[in-house]
């Protein structure tokens, strides 16, 4: 009888409810209600609640129990992979627990995780102390808990003290990525889809695939650095295979993707087979999904005329022969028309004060860092102030936005003489999407002081102290200028390139001019020459004069590569003075658009129709055309052939977009989108 009485006394656990429905207190308070997940998802350093039902009322004075959190295969308290949480003030561990409410046999317990705890998926147990040892609940996979970074908590290193910025950089699934050229900016919509089913598991799988120690997964610096290496496949079977060749036979052309979800689910679903193919904006967009999904504020940034410097100095070298004609074989450095990377927001406790905030991370494999293809996190503030001695990879980012373009004339004996320096071409403009609307935000001033200002000169001197080399030769100013103005050209049109000459001297000037037009990949790598002309120009004193050069459709049409850029370089030598004149212009040919139309009742779970229309403007037929379409919260990714009407039923209310792309070998980079608002 005594034994039976004893058994009645100790607590037995009947039920554990982790309050995981989207409308319950936890997901609402933790801003995780949008995740398509049947699990509880919470953010660290913020209280969440669970309800425990015992077989009788809980007596604080006598009953001893703990809620235990376990992550990984061999949990240890010292490694932060086993954490017991106690309900009483006297007994607290690294995570705090308290009784919020007691009602009959049910208690509601509040649990606050530590601000540096491991980010990932935890198992949960409830254990009770009995006279016969500890009784523990059975493993219940349905009550597993995901713990994420928390930009809403001042204690978390990713804290971002701006509600609208958080709404944009954590909660927004729809992005705009800028491309083209700085004076002719194009944009493409992107579905980050960080809340879509399976994406959170895919992001955690990336850290597993990197063999990242669990104990490092609470450190945002280490997480972003590992991810910048893992999102490219160059040395670790990471997520995406880069391809800039123009031949995408065995995968999806980079210009065809409309969002990150398909890429991440393919990678995780194949247990880590890299997905084909990516270029810089695809890397940046998928990295952005990773950041936002795990709770790290992230945004995609585009740098126009981004230097990719092959030898670590601040000089982009363009070599001319003695007559001023471009020498393609000897010009090795490349200037990308644009380059996309990411910024993520974090405190940098490893750096002096003032270098926290936005940090550059870049997953596009350009150069190695500590032996792997990765870049960052590099403090944007450190880049702006030339403090490039701090980790990680700040000199590389500094060169991307600050290099000088130097034209050298190669003499007959092989020596190089600097004949023109352009200090304003590289890093011409840095853009990211505006907060909570579709406009653009110019953040060039985050990266550098105004060109020619005393602060800018000081910064460049500071960078030189840390080993960045610049061109010191003083180049005489030519008294003749040449410029190529921008053009709005559609693919398939003939067009004129205008050279605008201006003679600033009071004497006659004449020049032999070389103008080349070369189809280039957006990375600045030349593909095929489509124009080479050598006009002779005579200028009266103080005269301005335009020289037009015709570019015919038959010269360029079948040589275009996917982003339809033609790079024009005009160079020449003034006969009277021997001075060199130069001008550069990238012309982006504009593709026809897709027209996306939606009909039907815009309500959750009601059927709607979307049609995609496209008119082929060319005199030849397009073959093997691929269409893709998706929209966060309304339509999972679809792909099909050309005439297309699709039905879908929205899953959740709110304003969103349908994004479509058309792709074939003869025509890349064709997009369309439509906005719609879904009612409950």
PDB file of C-alpha atoms in Angstrom, residues 234-415:
ATOM      1  CA  UNK A 234      33.449  25.228 -56.312  1.00  0.00           C
ATOM      2  CA  UNK A 235      35.130  23.381 -53.455  1.00  0.00           C
ATOM      3  CA  UNK A 236      32.489  21.697 -51.312  1.00  0.00           C
ATOM      4  CA  UNK A 237      29.561  20.344 -53.397  1.00  0.00           C
ATOM      5  CA  UNK A 238      27.638  23.459 -52.464  1.00  0.00           C
ATOM      6  CA  UNK A 239      24.215  24.531 -53.721  1.00  0.00           C
ATOM      7  CA  UNK A 240      24.804  26.069 -57.172  1.00  0.00           C
ATOM      8  CA  UNK A 241      27.116  25.431 -60.121  1.00  0.00           C
ATOM      9  CA  UNK A 242      28.311  28.649 -61.763  1.00  0.00           C
ATOM     10  CA  UNK A 243      28.264  28.828 -65.555  1.00  0.00           C
ATOM     11  CA  UNK A 244      29.156  31.877 -67.654  1.00  0.00           C
ATOM     12  CA  UNK A 245      29.742  29.983 -70.922  1.00  0.00           C
ATOM     13  CA  UNK A 246      26.409  30.466 -72.676  1.00  0.00           C
ATOM     14  CA  UNK A 247      25.967  26.674 -72.968  1.00  0.00           C
ATOM     15  CA  UNK A 248      23.426  25.422 -70.431  1.00  0.00           C
ATOM     16  CA  UNK A 249      22.574  22.079 -72.060  1.00  0.00           C
ATOM     17  CA  UNK A 250      22.639  20.065 -68.839  1.00  0.00           C
ATOM     18  CA  UNK A 251      20.792  22.442 -66.560  1.00  0.00           C
ATOM     19  CA  UNK A 252      18.602  25.525 -66.242  1.00  0.00           C
ATOM     20  CA  UNK A 253      19.993  28.743 -67.799  1.00  0.00           C
ATOM     21  CA  UNK A 254      20.657  31.281 -65.002  1.00  0.00           C
ATOM     22  CA  UNK A 255      18.348  33.808 -66.713  1.00  0.00           C
ATOM     23  CA  UNK A 256      15.438  31.355 -66.546  1.00  0.00           C
ATOM     24  CA  UNK A 257      15.021  31.098 -62.746  1.00  0.00           C
ATOM     25  CA  UNK A 258      12.233  33.120 -61.124  1.00  0.00           C
ATOM     26  CA  UNK A 259      12.853  32.228 -57.474  1.00  0.00           C
ATOM     27  CA  UNK A 260      14.945  30.361 -54.891  1.00  0.00           C
ATOM     28  CA  UNK A 261      12.460  27.701 -53.737  1.00  0.00           C
ATOM     29  CA  UNK A 262      12.949  25.192 -56.538  1.00  0.00           C
ATOM     30  CA  UNK A 263      16.760  25.478 -56.251  1.00  0.00           C
ATOM     31  CA  UNK A 264      16.854  24.904 -52.474  1.00  0.00           C
ATOM     32  CA  UNK A 265      14.311  22.053 -52.537  1.00  0.00           C
ATOM     33  CA  UNK A 266      16.201  20.343 -55.402  1.00  0.00           C
ATOM     34  CA  UNK A 267      19.467  20.606 -53.480  1.00  0.00           C
ATOM     35  CA  UNK A 268      18.068  19.285 -50.196  1.00  0.00           C
ATOM     36  CA  UNK A 269      15.898  16.675 -51.939  1.00  0.00           C
ATOM     37  CA  UNK A 270      18.935  15.189 -53.698  1.00  0.00           C
ATOM     38  CA  UNK A 271      20.870  15.250 -50.385  1.00  0.00           C
ATOM     39  CA  UNK A 272      23.351  17.733 -51.761  1.00  0.00           C
ATOM     40  CA  UNK A 273      23.732  17.380 -55.532  1.00  0.00           C
ATOM     41  CA  UNK A 274      24.669  20.875 -56.795  1.00  0.00           C
ATOM     42  CA  UNK A 275      21.992  22.560 -58.940  1.00  0.00           C
ATOM     43  CA  UNK A 276      22.845  23.811 -62.460  1.00  0.00           C
ATOM     44  CA  UNK A 277      23.269  26.797 -63.226  1.00  0.00           C
ATOM     45  CA  UNK A 278      23.912  30.137 -61.535  1.00  0.00           C
ATOM     46  CA  UNK A 279      25.444  33.546 -62.164  1.00  0.00           C
ATOM     47  CA  UNK A 280      25.944  36.296 -59.578  1.00  0.00           C
ATOM     48  CA  UNK A 281      22.313  37.371 -59.093  1.00  0.00           C
ATOM     49  CA  UNK A 282      21.171  33.748 -58.652  1.00  0.00           C
ATOM     50  CA  UNK A 283      23.833  33.197 -55.972  1.00  0.00           C
ATOM     51  CA  UNK A 284      22.826  36.451 -54.269  1.00  0.00           C
ATOM     52  CA  UNK A 285      19.093  35.732 -54.458  1.00  0.00           C
ATOM     53  CA  UNK A 286      19.383  32.202 -53.022  1.00  0.00           C
ATOM     54  CA  UNK A 287      21.786  33.449 -50.336  1.00  0.00           C
ATOM     55  CA  UNK A 288      19.192  36.098 -49.462  1.00  0.00           C
ATOM     56  CA  UNK A 289      16.563  33.376 -48.969  1.00  0.00           C
ATOM     57  CA  UNK A 290      18.980  31.554 -46.648  1.00  0.00           C
ATOM     58  CA  UNK A 291      19.584  34.718 -44.590  1.00  0.00           C
ATOM     59  CA  UNK A 292      15.931  35.777 -44.259  1.00  0.00           C
ATOM     60  CA  UNK A 293      14.769  32.228 -43.585  1.00  0.00           C
ATOM     61  CA  UNK A 294      17.130  31.835 -40.605  1.00  0.00           C
ATOM     62  CA  UNK A 295      16.264  35.303 -39.270  1.00  0.00           C
ATOM     63  CA  UNK A 296      19.352  37.237 -40.399  1.00  0.00           C
ATOM     64  CA  UNK A 297      18.347  40.571 -42.016  1.00  0.00           C
ATOM     65  CA  UNK A 298      19.499  40.329 -45.632  1.00  0.00           C
ATOM     66  CA  UNK A 299      19.240  42.240 -48.891  1.00  0.00           C
ATOM     67  CA  UNK A 300      20.574  41.866 -52.437  1.00  0.00           C
ATOM     68  CA  UNK A 301      22.838  44.696 -53.590  1.00  0.00           C
ATOM     69  CA  UNK A 302      23.963  45.490 -57.150  1.00  0.00           C
ATOM     70  CA  UNK A 303      27.235  47.308 -57.854  1.00  0.00           C
ATOM     71  CA  UNK A 304      27.365  48.808 -61.353  1.00  0.00           C
ATOM     72  CA  UNK A 305      30.746  48.583 -63.103  1.00  0.00           C
ATOM     73  CA  UNK A 306      32.201  46.227 -60.540  1.00  0.00           C
ATOM     74  CA  UNK A 307      35.951  45.700 -60.774  1.00  0.00           C
ATOM     75  CA  UNK A 308      37.165  42.122 -60.759  1.00  0.00           C
ATOM     76  CA  UNK A 309      40.788  42.770 -60.237  1.00  0.00           C
ATOM     77  CA  UNK A 310      43.071  39.844 -61.020  1.00  0.00           C
ATOM     78  CA  UNK A 311      46.148  40.981 -59.109  1.00  0.00           C
ATOM     79  CA  UNK A 312      44.958  42.688 -55.932  1.00  0.00           C
ATOM     80  CA  UNK A 313      45.822  46.288 -56.837  1.00  0.00           C
ATOM     81  CA  UNK A 314      43.338  49.134 -57.371  1.00  0.00           C
ATOM     82  CA  UNK A 315      44.055  49.360 -61.090  1.00  0.00           C
ATOM     83  CA  UNK A 316      41.951  48.012 -63.936  1.00  0.00           C
ATOM     84  CA  UNK A 317      44.373  47.990 -66.840  1.00  0.00           C
ATOM     85  CA  UNK A 318      43.297  48.575 -70.454  1.00  0.00           C
ATOM     86  CA  UNK A 319      46.177  48.239 -72.912  1.00  0.00           C
ATOM     87  CA  UNK A 320      46.305  50.222 -76.190  1.00  0.00           C
ATOM     88  CA  UNK A 321      48.888  49.945 -78.946  1.00  0.00           C
ATOM     89  CA  UNK A 322      51.029  52.968 -79.896  1.00  0.00           C
ATOM     90  CA  UNK A 323      48.304  54.316 -82.216  1.00  0.00           C
ATOM     91  CA  UNK A 324      45.667  54.149 -79.506  1.00  0.00           C
ATOM     92  CA  UNK A 325      43.966  50.948 -80.717  1.00  0.00           C
ATOM     93  CA  UNK A 326      42.691  48.528 -78.058  1.00  0.00           C
ATOM     94  CA  UNK A 327      44.908  45.464 -77.519  1.00  0.00           C
ATOM     95  CA  UNK A 328      42.434  42.770 -76.451  1.00  0.00           C
ATOM     96  CA  UNK A 329      45.064  40.067 -75.979  1.00  0.00           C
ATOM     97  CA  UNK A 330      46.928  42.015 -73.321  1.00  0.00           C
ATOM     98  CA  UNK A 331      43.904  43.435 -71.459  1.00  0.00           C
ATOM     99  CA  UNK A 332      43.306  40.893 -68.655  1.00  0.00           C
ATOM    100  CA  UNK A 333      41.350  42.636 -65.867  1.00  0.00           C
ATOM    101  CA  UNK A 334      37.590  42.597 -66.308  1.00  0.00           C
ATOM    102  CA  UNK A 335      34.951  45.091 -65.253  1.00  0.00           C
ATOM    103  CA  UNK A 336      31.571  43.467 -64.711  1.00  0.00           C
ATOM    104  CA  UNK A 337      28.673  45.609 -66.010  1.00  0.00           C
ATOM    105  CA  UNK A 338      27.134  44.838 -62.656  1.00  0.00           C
ATOM    106  CA  UNK A 339      27.752  42.413 -59.836  1.00  0.00           C
ATOM    107  CA  UNK A 340      25.256  41.296 -57.192  1.00  0.00           C
ATOM    108  CA  UNK A 341      26.199  40.420 -53.646  1.00  0.00           C
ATOM    109  CA  UNK A 342      24.396  40.401 -50.292  1.00  0.00           C
ATOM    110  CA  UNK A 343      24.425  42.567 -47.239  1.00  0.00           C
ATOM    111  CA  UNK A 344      23.445  41.099 -43.895  1.00  0.00           C
ATOM    112  CA  UNK A 345      22.998  43.027 -40.650  1.00  0.00           C
ATOM    113  CA  UNK A 346      24.901  42.111 -37.503  1.00  0.00           C
ATOM    114  CA  UNK A 347      26.952  43.400 -34.602  1.00  0.00           C
ATOM    115  CA  UNK A 348      30.686  42.747 -35.075  1.00  0.00           C
ATOM    116  CA  UNK A 349      32.007  42.057 -31.588  1.00  0.00           C
ATOM    117  CA  UNK A 350      35.285  40.934 -33.236  1.00  0.00           C
ATOM    118  CA  UNK A 351      35.910  44.449 -34.663  1.00  0.00           C
ATOM    119  CA  UNK A 352      36.332  47.880 -33.046  1.00  0.00           C
ATOM    120  CA  UNK A 353      33.120  49.878 -32.377  1.00  0.00           C
ATOM    121  CA  UNK A 354      31.509  51.417 -35.464  1.00  0.00           C
ATOM    122  CA  UNK A 355      32.070  48.485 -37.828  1.00  0.00           C
ATOM    123  CA  UNK A 356      28.877  46.569 -37.057  1.00  0.00           C
ATOM    124  CA  UNK A 357      25.707  47.003 -39.112  1.00  0.00           C
ATOM    125  CA  UNK A 358      25.556  46.002 -42.773  1.00  0.00           C
ATOM    126  CA  UNK A 359      28.196  43.493 -43.900  1.00  0.00           C
ATOM    127  CA  UNK A 360      29.030  42.318 -47.425  1.00  0.00           C
ATOM    128  CA  UNK A 361      28.796  38.565 -48.029  1.00  0.00           C
ATOM    129  CA  UNK A 362      29.220  37.205 -51.541  1.00  0.00           C
ATOM    130  CA  UNK A 363      28.691  33.623 -52.711  1.00  0.00           C
ATOM    131  CA  UNK A 364      29.760  34.155 -56.337  1.00  0.00           C
ATOM    132  CA  UNK A 365      33.061  32.268 -56.695  1.00  0.00           C
ATOM    133  CA  UNK A 366      35.554  34.922 -57.829  1.00  0.00           C
ATOM    134  CA  UNK A 367      38.602  34.587 -55.583  1.00  0.00           C
ATOM    135  CA  UNK A 368      39.503  32.318 -52.681  1.00  0.00           C
ATOM    136  CA  UNK A 369      39.458  33.464 -49.066  1.00  0.00           C
ATOM    137  CA  UNK A 370      41.238  31.274 -46.488  1.00  0.00           C
ATOM    138  CA  UNK A 371      41.547  28.654 -49.203  1.00  0.00           C
ATOM    139  CA  UNK A 372      37.877  28.506 -50.248  1.00  0.00           C
ATOM    140  CA  UNK A 373      35.697  30.386 -52.714  1.00  0.00           C
ATOM    141  CA  UNK A 374      33.834  32.708 -50.361  1.00  0.00           C
ATOM    142  CA  UNK A 375      33.743  36.359 -49.403  1.00  0.00           C
ATOM    143  CA  UNK A 376      32.794  38.159 -46.189  1.00  0.00           C
ATOM    144  CA  UNK A 377      31.349  39.188 -43.918  1.00  0.00           C
ATOM    145  CA  UNK A 378      33.156  42.472 -44.677  1.00  0.00           C
ATOM    146  CA  UNK A 379      31.981  45.588 -42.835  1.00  0.00           C
ATOM    147  CA  UNK A 380      30.491  48.162 -45.228  1.00  0.00           C
ATOM    148  CA  UNK A 381      31.576  50.928 -42.818  1.00  0.00           C
ATOM    149  CA  UNK A 382      35.157  49.585 -42.888  1.00  0.00           C
ATOM    150  CA  UNK A 383      35.108  49.578 -46.715  1.00  0.00           C
ATOM    151  CA  UNK A 384      33.835  53.176 -46.763  1.00  0.00           C
ATOM    152  CA  UNK A 385      36.572  54.375 -44.411  1.00  0.00           C
ATOM    153  CA  UNK A 386      39.404  52.407 -46.062  1.00  0.00           C
ATOM    154  CA  UNK A 387      39.929  50.336 -42.892  1.00  0.00           C
ATOM    155  CA  UNK A 388      40.507  47.230 -44.958  1.00  0.00           C
ATOM    156  CA  UNK A 389      42.770  45.474 -42.461  1.00  0.00           C
ATOM    157  CA  UNK A 390      39.751  43.929 -40.702  1.00  0.00           C
ATOM    158  CA  UNK A 391      38.341  40.481 -41.503  1.00  0.00           C
ATOM    159  CA  UNK A 392      36.911  39.283 -43.808  1.00  0.00           C
ATOM    160  CA  UNK A 393      37.902  40.094 -47.421  1.00  0.00           C
ATOM    161  CA  UNK A 394      37.494  43.881 -47.142  1.00  0.00           C
ATOM    162  CA  UNK A 395      40.319  44.640 -49.661  1.00  0.00           C
ATOM    163  CA  UNK A 396      38.520  42.653 -52.375  1.00  0.00           C
ATOM    164  CA  UNK A 397      35.226  44.504 -51.791  1.00  0.00           C
ATOM    165  CA  UNK A 398      37.079  47.829 -51.588  1.00  0.00           C
ATOM    166  CA  UNK A 399      38.627  47.189 -55.032  1.00  0.00           C
ATOM    167  CA  UNK A 400      35.203  46.255 -56.478  1.00  0.00           C
ATOM    168  CA  UNK A 401      33.899  49.764 -55.786  1.00  0.00           C
ATOM    169  CA  UNK A 402      37.058  51.932 -55.877  1.00  0.00           C
ATOM    170  CA  UNK A 403      39.417  50.780 -58.641  1.00  0.00           C
ATOM    171  CA  UNK A 404      40.694  53.241 -61.215  1.00  0.00           C
ATOM    172  CA  UNK A 405      40.455  52.401 -64.917  1.00  0.00           C
ATOM    173  CA  UNK A 406      43.848  53.095 -66.489  1.00  0.00           C
ATOM    174  CA  UNK A 407      44.557  53.179 -70.198  1.00  0.00           C
ATOM    175  CA  UNK A 408      48.168  52.311 -70.975  1.00  0.00           C
ATOM    176  CA  UNK A 409      49.876  52.821 -74.313  1.00  0.00           C
ATOM    177  CA  UNK A 410      52.270  49.995 -75.154  1.00  0.00           C
ATOM    178  CA  UNK A 411      55.380  51.329 -76.811  1.00  0.00           C
ATOM    179  CA  UNK A 412      57.306  49.415 -79.495  1.00  0.00           C
ATOM    180  CA  UNK A 413      59.820  48.232 -76.887  1.00  0.00           C
ATOM    181  CA  UNK A 414      57.018  46.751 -74.760  1.00  0.00           C
ATOM    182  CA  UNK A 415      57.005  49.366 -71.973  1.00  0.00           C
TER     183      UNK A 415
END
